[in-house]
Amino acid sequence: MTTGETTPGVGSVMSSAPLRPDARVSSDVVGSGGIPGEPMPTDAMAADAMPADAMQADLALAEFLRSEGRRVVATLTRQLGDLTLAEDAVQDASLRALQAWTRDGVPENPRAWLFVSAKRRAIDILRREKTRFDKERQATIMTALAAPDDAPHDLEDDQLRLIFTCCHPALSTEAQVALSLRVLCGLTVAEVARSLLVSEQTMAKRLTRARTKIAKARIPYVVPGPDELPDRVNGVTTTVYLLFGEGYASLSDGPALRSALADEAIRLGRLLTVLLPGSPAVEGLLATMLLQHSRLPARFDANGDVVLLADQDRALWNSALINEGVALAAAAITHSPRQPARFAVTAAIAGCHALAADPSETDWLAILSWYDVLATIDPNPVVKLNRAAALAESGFPAEALAEVDALAGLDSYFWFHATRAELLARQGAAAEASVAAQRALQLTDSEPQRRLLRLRYPPVPGATSSGVPL
Amino acid sequence: MPLYAAIIYSADVDWSLPEYADETKEYMAFSESAAAVIRGGAALYPTATATTVTVQGGKGGDVVLSDGPYAETKEALTGFYLLECADLDEAIRHAATIPGAWNGAIEVRPVLPLMS
């Protein structure tokens, strides 16, 4: 189980169902300020009344609307200066679009259609929910709405602003990740809750709190200036990598593979390279994600079982992603030679793995020295655990086991026990390895991981999870 | 433009004593440099001078007084400023130059407009 690479996130469950806009458009909005050619929703168009192939098309449309909707939220937030209002309006507009487009087909310019419709919805919401906005705010928004239609022109700029708003350091890390999943990746509250392993109610509260803070404390909708940018980049890159980790972990949950989240994180990473060309943190982030993503086709076998790095069919690795990732990793290291950015180092490690045509060619000593650098930047026990794995692969398994045993604070961390199990097994301590594997089993919900553990470290008579027989 | 309260939590000291003259000067320097956004504020006497008032049994009930602050903490509420800023980032920029930020902590909170 020692893969010797940084493994993002822990196992999580993610629905594979495409998103539907929440059905929250009530009859009181229908009929107020409809846009030309926009039909009124009727019961006959309800999704559950559709035949199966129409349902398929409907789901594809919902998926398409999700990505368009995210972009429109970004632009509308710039215009309105209010994230919650923009989100609510786009959600309403998306539902109407789903109904209208299913019947009449997708319009020529779907984004403009959605944008105009969402603006009308925003006016409806402003009129309907007067108590939600103070007078000054209402006047500001109305003025913004009265301005001539501003078709989304500088999309990347709008989305970058939104990333920095969602990842503002005045919000907690949990809130940053949750909000980014919701707003930037377009997940529903239920999906965000599932992916972060909290109840839907807790997640709804957390999101409401974050949105309230953005609105009331006026967290600005801007890309920070040059003097603030270095501090902010750290939070943004970390959040984007956590999003990637959610996608990465969710992929291990059975046949319903879902790389949408990982793709989305990569898209955001690419967006950041537009804002910050030559930033080692951003180059490193993107390189790390691309290199890890390049192995996706080889990570599971036909049964959906985990294939360890050493056993993967390297011919399946995506060479285009590897080439791009290795070039970016090299650039990230070149741009920060003295004090490498954290992600430049993780990219270098991922690059070392990617460049080995065969597992035996892996330059473990190079990987080990990169982990030494990483441990000086980020001396946390997970980094030390990964370093120990590289130490074992470099030919020092006993020393590695001693280092792992000396680590504190990782008792509830899946990879700690999984790594120990492997190191113990290699030392010939089958009983102890089995006990460690038992502990690891308790810490993952991922079925493929569980199957792998059971197969690799079978129970040894006399060994129980409560102690090791002498 | 919205108002922010920049609430200063720091060591519970008596600003009127001469030994804090240097620190007081630092605060005066802040007041000058941030004059454009400061709409009010004050330093407070130490918590030893505090009286906590509660009305027991709800509105109209018995007034109960107790000596000292509501909650005993290592860092005390020692003063506050009212800042008028465009957004949280601007408020944070100013709050970071309040002397209490480097030997205590500044809590920045948006002020609820009383009349709207």
Coordinates of C-alpha atoms in Angstrom, one line a residue:
Chain A
M1 CA 0.0 0.0 0.0
T2 CA 3.0 2.3 0.1
T3 CA 2.6 4.3 -3.0
G4 CA 5.2 6.8 -2.0
E5 CA 3.2 9.7 -3.3
T6 CA 1.1 12.3 -1.6
T7 CA -2.5 11.1 -1.6
P8 CA -5.0 13.8 -1.6
G9 CA -8.1 13.5 0.6
V10 CA -9.6 10.5 2.2
G11 CA -12.3 8.3 0.8
S12 CA -15.6 9.9 0.3
V13 CA -18.9 9.1 -1.2
M14 CA -20.1 11.1 -4.2
S15 CA -23.2 10.7 -6.1
S16 CA -22.8 10.2 -9.8
A17 CA -26.2 11.7 -10.7
P18 CA -26.0 14.8 -12.8
L19 CA -27.2 17.9 -11.1
R20 CA -30.7 19.2 -11.4
P21 CA -31.5 22.7 -10.3
D22 CA -33.3 22.5 -7.1
A23 CA -37.0 22.8 -7.7
R24 CA -37.6 26.0 -5.9
V25 CA -39.3 28.1 -8.5
S26 CA -42.7 28.7 -7.1
S27 CA -45.8 29.8 -9.0
D28 CA -45.4 33.4 -7.8
V29 CA -42.4 34.0 -10.0
V30 CA -44.0 32.5 -13.0
G31 CA -45.5 35.2 -15.2
S32 CA -43.6 38.1 -13.9
G33 CA -41.3 39.6 -16.5
G34 CA -40.9 36.6 -18.6
I35 CA -38.4 37.0 -21.4
P36 CA -39.5 36.8 -25.0
G37 CA -39.8 33.2 -26.2
E38 CA -39.6 31.8 -22.8
P39 CA -42.5 29.5 -22.1
M40 CA -44.1 29.1 -18.7
P41 CA -43.3 25.9 -16.9
T42 CA -46.2 23.4 -16.9
D43 CA -46.7 20.2 -15.1
A44 CA -46.7 18.3 -18.4
M45 CA -43.0 19.2 -18.6
A46 CA -42.0 17.8 -15.3
A47 CA -39.0 15.5 -15.5
D48 CA -40.7 12.5 -14.0
A49 CA -43.3 12.5 -16.7
M50 CA -40.7 12.0 -19.4
P51 CA -39.9 8.9 -21.4
A52 CA -36.5 7.4 -20.7
D53 CA -34.7 8.8 -23.8
A54 CA -36.1 12.3 -23.1
M55 CA -34.9 11.8 -19.6
Q56 CA -31.3 11.1 -20.9
A57 CA -31.4 14.2 -23.0
D58 CA -32.8 16.1 -20.0
L59 CA -29.9 15.0 -17.8
A60 CA -27.3 16.0 -20.4
L61 CA -29.0 19.3 -20.6
A62 CA -28.9 19.7 -16.9
E63 CA -25.2 19.0 -16.9
F64 CA -24.7 21.5 -19.7
L65 CA -26.7 24.1 -17.7
R66 CA -24.6 23.5 -14.7
S67 CA -21.4 24.5 -16.4
E68 CA -23.1 27.5 -18.2
G69 CA -24.8 28.4 -14.9
R70 CA -21.5 28.6 -13.0
R71 CA -20.1 31.1 -15.6
V72 CA -23.2 33.2 -15.5
V73 CA -23.1 33.3 -11.6
A74 CA -19.6 34.7 -11.9
T75 CA -20.6 37.5 -14.3
L76 CA -23.8 38.3 -12.5
T77 CA -22.1 38.5 -9.2
R78 CA -19.8 41.1 -10.6
Q79 CA -22.8 43.1 -11.8
L80 CA -24.9 42.7 -8.7
G81 CA -22.2 42.7 -6.1
D82 CA -24.2 40.0 -4.3
L83 CA -23.2 36.3 -4.6
T84 CA -26.3 34.9 -3.0
L85 CA -28.7 36.9 -5.1
A86 CA -26.8 35.9 -8.3
E87 CA -26.8 32.2 -7.3
D88 CA -30.5 32.2 -6.5
A89 CA -31.4 34.0 -9.7
V90 CA -29.3 31.7 -11.9
Q91 CA -30.8 28.7 -10.1
D92 CA -34.3 29.9 -11.0
A93 CA -33.2 30.7 -14.5
S94 CA -31.6 27.3 -15.0
L95 CA -34.8 25.5 -14.0
R96 CA -36.7 27.6 -16.5
A97 CA -34.1 27.0 -19.2
L98 CA -34.3 23.2 -18.6
Q99 CA -38.0 23.3 -19.2
A100 CA -37.9 25.7 -22.2
W101 CA -34.8 24.1 -23.8
T102 CA -36.2 20.6 -23.4
R103 CA -39.2 21.6 -25.4
D104 CA -37.8 24.1 -27.9
G105 CA -34.2 23.1 -28.2
V106 CA -31.1 24.9 -26.9
P107 CA -31.0 28.5 -28.1
E108 CA -28.2 29.8 -30.3
N109 CA -26.5 31.6 -27.5
P110 CA -27.4 29.7 -24.3
R111 CA -25.2 31.8 -22.1
A112 CA -26.8 35.1 -23.1
W113 CA -30.3 33.5 -22.8
L114 CA -29.4 32.3 -19.3
F115 CA -27.9 35.6 -18.4
V116 CA -30.9 37.7 -19.5
S117 CA -33.3 35.3 -17.8
A118 CA -31.2 35.4 -14.5
K119 CA -31.3 39.2 -14.5
R120 CA -35.1 39.1 -14.7
R121 CA -35.1 36.5 -11.9
A122 CA -32.9 38.8 -9.8
I123 CA -35.4 41.6 -10.2
D124 CA -38.2 39.3 -9.2
I125 CA -36.3 38.2 -6.1
L126 CA -35.5 41.8 -5.1
R127 CA -39.2 42.7 -5.4
R128 CA -40.4 39.6 -3.6
E129 CA -37.9 39.5 -0.7
K130 CA -37.6 43.1 0.3
T131 CA -36.5 42.3 3.8
R132 CA -33.4 40.5 2.6
F133 CA -31.7 43.6 1.4
D134 CA -31.4 47.0 3.1
K135 CA -32.4 50.0 1.2
E136 CA -28.9 51.1 0.2
R137 CA -28.1 47.6 -1.1
Q138 CA -31.4 47.4 -3.0
A139 CA -30.8 50.7 -4.7
T140 CA -27.2 49.7 -5.6
I141 CA -28.4 46.4 -7.1
M142 CA -31.3 48.1 -9.0
T143 CA -28.9 50.6 -10.5
A144 CA -26.6 47.8 -11.6
L145 CA -29.6 45.9 -13.1
A146 CA -30.8 49.0 -14.9
A147 CA -27.4 49.3 -16.7
P148 CA -27.4 48.2 -20.3
D149 CA -27.2 44.4 -20.7
D150 CA -23.6 43.4 -20.2
A151 CA -23.2 40.2 -22.0
P152 CA -20.5 38.1 -20.3
H153 CA -17.3 39.3 -22.0
D154 CA -14.4 38.7 -19.7
L155 CA -15.4 35.4 -18.3
E156 CA -12.1 34.4 -16.9
D157 CA -11.7 37.6 -15.0
D158 CA -15.2 37.1 -13.4
Q159 CA -14.4 33.5 -12.4
L160 CA -11.1 34.5 -11.0
R161 CA -12.8 37.1 -8.8
L162 CA -15.2 34.4 -7.7
I163 CA -12.4 32.0 -6.7
F164 CA -10.8 34.7 -4.6
T165 CA -14.1 35.6 -3.0
C166 CA -14.9 31.9 -2.1
C167 CA -11.3 31.4 -0.8
H168 CA -11.1 34.6 1.1
P169 CA -8.9 34.1 4.2
A170 CA -11.6 35.6 6.4
L171 CA -13.6 32.4 5.8
S172 CA -12.7 29.2 7.5
T173 CA -11.0 26.5 5.4
E174 CA -14.1 24.3 5.6
A175 CA -16.3 27.2 4.4
Q176 CA -13.9 27.9 1.6
V177 CA -14.0 24.3 0.3
A178 CA -17.7 24.0 0.7
L179 CA -18.4 27.3 -1.0
S180 CA -16.1 26.5 -3.8
L181 CA -17.7 23.2 -4.4
R182 CA -21.1 24.8 -4.4
V183 CA -20.4 28.0 -6.3
L184 CA -17.4 27.2 -8.5
C185 CA -18.1 23.5 -9.2
G186 CA -21.9 23.8 -9.2
L187 CA -22.6 21.0 -6.8
T188 CA -25.9 20.9 -4.9
V189 CA -25.9 21.3 -1.2
A190 CA -26.6 17.6 -0.8
E191 CA -23.7 16.7 -3.0
V192 CA -21.3 19.1 -1.1
A193 CA -22.5 17.6 2.2
R194 CA -21.9 14.0 0.9
S195 CA -18.5 14.8 -0.5
L196 CA -17.3 16.5 2.8
L197 CA -18.9 13.8 4.9
V198 CA -21.2 16.0 6.9
S199 CA -25.0 16.1 7.2
E200 CA -26.9 18.1 4.7
Q201 CA -28.3 20.2 7.5
T202 CA -24.8 21.0 8.8
M203 CA -23.7 21.9 5.3
A204 CA -26.7 24.1 4.6
K205 CA -25.9 26.0 7.8
R206 CA -22.2 26.3 7.0
L207 CA -23.0 27.6 3.5
T208 CA -25.5 30.1 4.8
R209 CA -23.0 31.4 7.4
A210 CA -20.4 31.8 4.7
R211 CA -22.7 33.6 2.4
T212 CA -24.0 35.9 5.2
K213 CA -20.5 36.8 6.0
I214 CA -19.7 37.6 2.4
A215 CA -22.7 39.8 2.2
K216 CA -22.7 41.5 5.6
A217 CA -19.0 41.9 6.2
R218 CA -18.7 42.8 2.4
I219 CA -16.0 40.4 1.4
P220 CA -15.1 42.0 -1.9
Y221 CA -15.6 40.4 -5.3
V222 CA -12.1 41.2 -6.6
V223 CA -8.8 39.6 -7.4
P224 CA -6.5 40.9 -4.7
G225 CA -3.9 43.5 -5.5
P226 CA -0.2 42.6 -6.1
D227 CA 0.8 43.1 -2.4
E228 CA -2.0 40.8 -1.1
L229 CA -1.8 38.3 -3.8
P230 CA 1.0 36.1 -2.5
D231 CA -0.9 35.5 0.8
R232 CA -4.1 34.8 -1.0
V233 CA -2.6 32.5 -3.6
N234 CA -1.7 30.0 -0.8
G235 CA -5.3 29.7 0.3
V236 CA -6.7 29.5 -3.3
T237 CA -4.2 26.8 -4.4
T238 CA -4.8 24.8 -1.3
T239 CA -8.6 25.0 -1.8
V240 CA -8.4 24.0 -5.5
Y241 CA -6.2 21.1 -4.5
L242 CA -8.7 20.0 -1.9
L243 CA -11.4 20.1 -4.6
F244 CA -9.2 18.0 -6.7
G245 CA -8.7 15.6 -3.8
E246 CA -12.5 15.3 -3.4
G247 CA -12.7 14.3 -7.1
Y248 CA -9.7 12.0 -6.7
A249 CA -11.1 10.2 -3.7
S250 CA -14.7 9.9 -5.1
L251 CA -13.3 8.1 -8.1
S252 CA -12.4 5.1 -5.9
D253 CA -16.0 4.5 -5.0
G254 CA -17.0 1.8 -7.4
P255 CA -17.8 1.7 -11.1
A256 CA -19.6 5.0 -11.2
L257 CA -16.3 6.9 -11.8
R258 CA -16.6 10.6 -11.7
S259 CA -13.8 12.8 -12.8
A260 CA -15.9 15.9 -13.2
L261 CA -14.7 17.4 -9.9
A262 CA -11.1 16.7 -10.7
D263 CA -11.6 18.2 -14.2
E264 CA -13.2 21.2 -12.6
A265 CA -10.3 21.7 -10.2
I266 CA -7.9 21.4 -13.2
R267 CA -9.9 24.0 -15.0
L268 CA -9.6 26.4 -12.1
G269 CA -5.9 25.6 -11.9
R270 CA -5.6 26.6 -15.5
L271 CA -7.5 29.8 -14.9
L272 CA -5.1 30.7 -12.1
T273 CA -2.1 30.3 -14.5
V274 CA -3.8 33.0 -16.6
L275 CA -3.9 35.3 -13.7
L276 CA -0.4 34.5 -12.4
P277 CA 1.8 33.4 -15.2
G278 CA 5.1 32.1 -13.8
S279 CA 3.9 31.7 -10.3
P280 CA 5.6 28.5 -8.9
A281 CA 2.7 27.8 -6.6
V282 CA 0.2 27.9 -9.4
E283 CA 2.4 26.0 -11.9
G284 CA 3.2 23.4 -9.2
L285 CA -0.5 23.0 -8.3
L286 CA -1.6 22.5 -11.9
A287 CA 1.4 20.2 -12.6
T288 CA 0.6 18.1 -9.5
M289 CA -3.0 17.7 -10.5
L290 CA -2.3 16.9 -14.1
L291 CA 0.3 14.3 -13.2
Q292 CA -2.0 12.6 -10.7
H293 CA -4.9 12.8 -13.1
S294 CA -2.8 11.2 -15.9
R295 CA -2.9 7.9 -14.1
L296 CA -6.7 7.8 -13.9
P297 CA -7.2 5.1 -16.6
A298 CA -4.8 2.8 -14.8
R299 CA -5.9 3.3 -11.2
F300 CA -8.7 0.7 -11.2
D301 CA -9.0 -2.7 -12.9
A302 CA -12.1 -4.0 -14.7
N303 CA -13.6 -5.1 -11.4
G304 CA -13.2 -1.6 -10.0
D305 CA -10.4 -2.7 -7.7
V306 CA -7.6 -0.4 -6.8
V307 CA -4.4 -1.0 -8.8
L308 CA -1.3 0.1 -6.8
L309 CA 1.1 2.5 -8.5
A310 CA 3.8 -0.2 -8.9
D311 CA 1.2 -2.6 -10.6
Q312 CA -0.4 -0.1 -12.9
D313 CA -0.2 -0.5 -16.7
R314 CA 1.9 2.5 -17.5
A315 CA 0.8 2.3 -21.2
L316 CA -2.6 3.5 -19.9
W317 CA -1.2 6.7 -18.4
N318 CA -2.2 9.8 -20.3
S319 CA 1.0 10.9 -21.9
A320 CA -0.3 14.3 -23.0
L321 CA -1.1 15.2 -19.4
I322 CA 2.3 13.8 -18.3
N323 CA 4.2 15.9 -20.8
E324 CA 2.3 19.0 -19.8
G325 CA 2.7 18.2 -16.1
V326 CA 6.4 17.5 -16.2
A327 CA 7.1 20.7 -18.2
L328 CA 5.0 22.7 -15.6
A329 CA 6.8 21.0 -12.7
A330 CA 10.2 21.9 -14.2
A331 CA 9.0 25.5 -14.6
A332 CA 7.7 25.6 -11.1
I333 CA 11.0 24.4 -9.7
T334 CA 13.0 26.8 -12.0
H335 CA 10.9 29.7 -10.8
S336 CA 11.5 29.0 -7.2
P337 CA 15.0 27.5 -7.0
R338 CA 16.0 28.6 -3.5
Q339 CA 12.8 28.3 -1.6
P340 CA 10.5 26.1 -3.7
A341 CA 6.8 26.5 -3.4
R342 CA 5.0 23.6 -1.7
F343 CA 3.2 22.6 -4.9
A344 CA 6.4 22.9 -6.9
V345 CA 7.8 20.1 -4.7
T346 CA 4.7 17.9 -4.9
A347 CA 4.8 18.4 -8.6
A348 CA 8.5 17.3 -8.7
I349 CA 7.6 14.2 -6.8
A350 CA 4.7 13.4 -9.1
G351 CA 7.0 14.0 -12.0
C352 CA 9.5 11.5 -10.7
H353 CA 6.8 8.8 -10.7
A354 CA 5.5 9.8 -14.1
L355 CA 8.9 9.7 -15.8
A356 CA 9.6 6.1 -14.8
A357 CA 8.7 3.8 -17.7
D358 CA 8.9 0.9 -15.3
P359 CA 8.4 0.9 -11.5
S360 CA 12.0 -0.4 -11.1
E361 CA 13.3 2.7 -12.8
T362 CA 11.6 5.0 -10.3
D363 CA 14.3 7.4 -8.9
W364 CA 13.4 6.8 -5.2
L365 CA 16.4 8.7 -3.9
A366 CA 15.3 11.8 -5.8
I367 CA 11.8 11.4 -4.4
L368 CA 13.2 11.0 -1.0
S369 CA 15.2 14.2 -1.3
W370 CA 12.1 16.0 -2.5
Y371 CA 10.3 14.8 0.6
D372 CA 13.1 16.2 2.7
V373 CA 12.6 19.5 1.0
L374 CA 8.8 19.2 1.5
A375 CA 9.2 18.4 5.2
T376 CA 11.2 21.7 5.7
I377 CA 8.4 23.6 4.0
D378 CA 5.5 21.7 5.7
P379 CA 6.7 19.6 8.6
N380 CA 3.4 17.8 9.2
P381 CA 3.1 14.1 10.0
V382 CA 1.4 13.2 6.7
V383 CA 4.5 14.5 4.8
K384 CA 6.7 12.5 7.2
L385 CA 4.6 9.5 6.5
N386 CA 5.0 9.8 2.8
R387 CA 8.7 10.5 3.3
A388 CA 9.0 7.2 5.2
A389 CA 7.3 5.4 2.4
A390 CA 9.9 6.7 0.0
L391 CA 12.7 5.8 2.5
A392 CA 11.4 2.2 2.4
E393 CA 11.4 2.1 -1.4
S394 CA 14.9 3.5 -1.4
G395 CA 16.1 0.4 0.4
F396 CA 15.7 1.3 4.0
P397 CA 12.5 -0.5 5.1
A398 CA 13.5 -1.0 8.8
E399 CA 14.4 2.6 9.2
A400 CA 11.1 3.6 7.5
L401 CA 9.1 1.5 9.9
A402 CA 10.9 3.0 12.9
E403 CA 10.1 6.5 11.5
V404 CA 6.4 5.6 11.0
D405 CA 6.1 4.1 14.5
A406 CA 7.5 7.4 15.9
L407 CA 4.9 9.5 14.2
A408 CA 2.2 11.0 16.5
G409 CA -1.3 12.3 15.7
L410 CA -2.1 10.0 12.8
D411 CA -4.1 7.3 14.6
S412 CA -7.3 8.1 12.8
Y413 CA -5.6 8.5 9.4
F414 CA -6.2 5.7 6.9
W415 CA -2.9 5.9 5.2
F416 CA -0.9 5.8 8.4
H417 CA -2.3 2.3 9.2
A418 CA -2.2 1.2 5.6
T419 CA 1.4 2.2 5.3
R420 CA 2.3 0.5 8.6
A421 CA 0.6 -2.7 7.4
E422 CA 2.7 -2.7 4.3
L423 CA 6.0 -2.0 6.1
L424 CA 5.3 -4.6 8.7
A425 CA 4.4 -7.2 6.0
R426 CA 7.7 -6.5 4.3
Q427 CA 9.5 -7.1 7.6
G428 CA 7.8 -10.5 7.8
A429 CA 5.6 -9.4 10.7
A430 CA 2.3 -10.8 9.2
A431 CA 0.3 -10.8 12.4
E432 CA 1.2 -7.2 13.2
A433 CA 0.5 -6.2 9.6
S434 CA -2.9 -7.8 9.8
V435 CA -3.7 -5.8 12.9
A436 CA -2.6 -2.5 11.3
A437 CA -4.7 -3.4 8.2
Q438 CA -7.7 -4.0 10.5
R439 CA -7.4 -0.5 11.9
A440 CA -7.1 0.9 8.4
L441 CA -10.2 -1.0 7.4
Q442 CA -12.2 0.8 10.1
L443 CA -11.1 4.1 8.6
T444 CA -12.2 3.9 5.0
D445 CA -15.6 3.7 3.4
S446 CA -14.1 3.0 0.0
E447 CA -15.0 -0.6 -1.1
P448 CA -12.1 -1.0 -3.5
Q449 CA -9.7 0.0 -0.7
R450 CA -11.3 -2.4 1.7
R451 CA -11.0 -5.3 -0.8
L452 CA -7.4 -4.5 -1.4
L453 CA -6.6 -4.5 2.4
R454 CA -8.4 -7.8 3.0
L455 CA -6.6 -9.4 0.1
R456 CA -3.1 -8.1 0.9
Y457 CA -3.1 -8.6 4.7
P458 CA -5.3 -11.6 5.5
P459 CA -6.3 -12.1 9.1
V460 CA -3.7 -14.0 11.1
P461 CA -5.0 -16.4 13.8
G462 CA -4.5 -14.9 17.3
A463 CA -4.1 -11.4 16.1
T464 CA -6.8 -9.0 17.1
S465 CA -7.3 -5.3 16.7
S466 CA -7.0 -4.8 20.4
G467 CA -3.4 -5.9 20.6
V468 CA -0.6 -7.8 19.1
P469 CA 0.2 -11.3 20.4
L470 CA 3.8 -11.5 21.7
Chain B
M1 CA -20.3 53.0 2.9
P2 CA -20.5 50.3 5.6
L3 CA -19.2 50.8 9.1
Y4 CA -16.9 48.3 10.8
A5 CA -16.2 48.0 14.5
A6 CA -12.6 47.2 15.1
I7 CA -12.7 45.8 18.6
I8 CA -9.3 45.6 20.4
Y9 CA -8.5 42.7 22.7
S10 CA -5.2 43.1 24.4
A11 CA -3.5 43.0 27.8
D12 CA -5.8 44.5 30.5
V13 CA -3.9 47.7 31.2
D14 CA -4.5 51.2 32.5
W15 CA -3.7 53.4 29.5
S16 CA -3.7 56.5 31.8
L17 CA -0.5 55.3 33.5
P18 CA 2.7 57.0 32.3
E19 CA 4.4 53.6 31.6
Y20 CA 2.0 53.1 28.7
A21 CA 2.8 56.5 27.2
D22 CA 4.8 55.0 24.3
E23 CA 2.0 52.7 23.4
T24 CA -0.6 55.5 23.7
K25 CA 1.6 57.4 21.2
E26 CA 1.4 54.5 18.8
Y27 CA -2.4 54.6 19.0
M28 CA -2.3 58.4 18.4
A29 CA -0.2 57.7 15.3
F30 CA -2.8 55.2 14.1
S31 CA -5.6 57.7 14.7
E32 CA -3.8 60.2 12.5
S33 CA -2.9 57.8 9.7
A34 CA -6.4 56.3 9.6
A35 CA -8.2 59.6 10.2
A36 CA -10.0 59.4 6.9
V37 CA -11.9 56.3 7.9
I38 CA -12.3 56.6 11.7
R39 CA -15.8 57.6 12.6
G40 CA -15.4 57.1 16.3
G41 CA -13.8 55.0 19.0
A42 CA -12.4 55.0 22.5
A43 CA -9.9 53.4 24.8
L44 CA -11.4 51.8 27.9
Y45 CA -10.3 51.8 31.5
P46 CA -9.2 48.4 32.7
T47 CA -11.7 45.6 33.5
A48 CA -11.1 46.3 37.3
T49 CA -13.3 49.3 36.8
A50 CA -16.1 47.4 35.1
T51 CA -19.5 46.8 36.5
T52 CA -21.7 44.2 34.9
V53 CA -25.4 44.9 34.8
T54 CA -28.1 42.2 34.3
V55 CA -31.8 42.4 34.7
Q56 CA -33.0 39.2 36.2
G57 CA -36.4 37.8 35.2
G58 CA -36.4 39.6 31.9
K59 CA -37.5 43.1 31.0
G60 CA -38.6 45.1 34.1
G61 CA -37.0 42.6 36.4
D62 CA -34.5 43.1 39.2
V63 CA -31.3 44.9 38.4
V64 CA -28.4 42.9 39.5
L65 CA -24.9 44.3 39.6
S66 CA -21.6 42.5 39.8
D67 CA -18.1 43.7 40.1
G68 CA -15.9 43.1 37.1
P69 CA -16.2 42.1 33.5
Y70 CA -18.8 39.7 32.1
A71 CA -16.2 37.1 31.2
E72 CA -12.7 36.8 32.7
T73 CA -10.2 36.2 29.9
K74 CA -6.5 36.8 29.5
E75 CA -7.1 39.3 26.8
A76 CA -9.6 42.0 27.6
L77 CA -11.7 44.4 25.6
T78 CA -9.6 47.5 25.9
G79 CA -11.0 49.7 23.2
F80 CA -12.6 50.0 19.8
Y81 CA -12.7 52.1 16.6
L82 CA -15.5 52.6 14.3
L83 CA -14.2 52.6 10.7
E84 CA -16.0 53.5 7.5
C85 CA -14.6 51.4 4.7
A86 CA -15.7 50.2 1.3
D87 CA -15.2 46.5 2.1
L88 CA -13.8 44.0 4.5
D89 CA -10.3 44.1 2.8
E90 CA -10.0 47.8 3.4
A91 CA -11.2 47.4 7.1
I92 CA -8.6 44.6 7.6
R93 CA -5.9 46.7 6.1
H94 CA -6.6 49.4 8.7
A95 CA -7.1 47.0 11.5
A96 CA -3.7 45.5 10.9
T97 CA -2.2 48.9 11.7
I98 CA -3.9 49.3 15.1
P99 CA -1.2 48.7 17.7
G100 CA -3.4 46.1 19.5
A101 CA -3.0 43.9 16.4
W102 CA 0.6 43.2 17.2
N103 CA 0.3 42.6 21.0
G104 CA -3.3 41.3 21.1
A105 CA -6.0 40.8 18.5
I106 CA -8.5 43.0 16.6
E107 CA -11.9 41.6 15.9
V108 CA -13.4 43.3 12.9
R109 CA -17.2 43.2 12.6
P110 CA -19.6 44.9 10.3
V111 CA -22.0 47.3 12.0
L112 CA -25.7 46.7 11.6
P113 CA -27.2 49.9 10.3
L114 CA -29.8 51.0 12.9
M115 CA -32.1 52.8 10.6
S116 CA -32.8 51.7 7.0

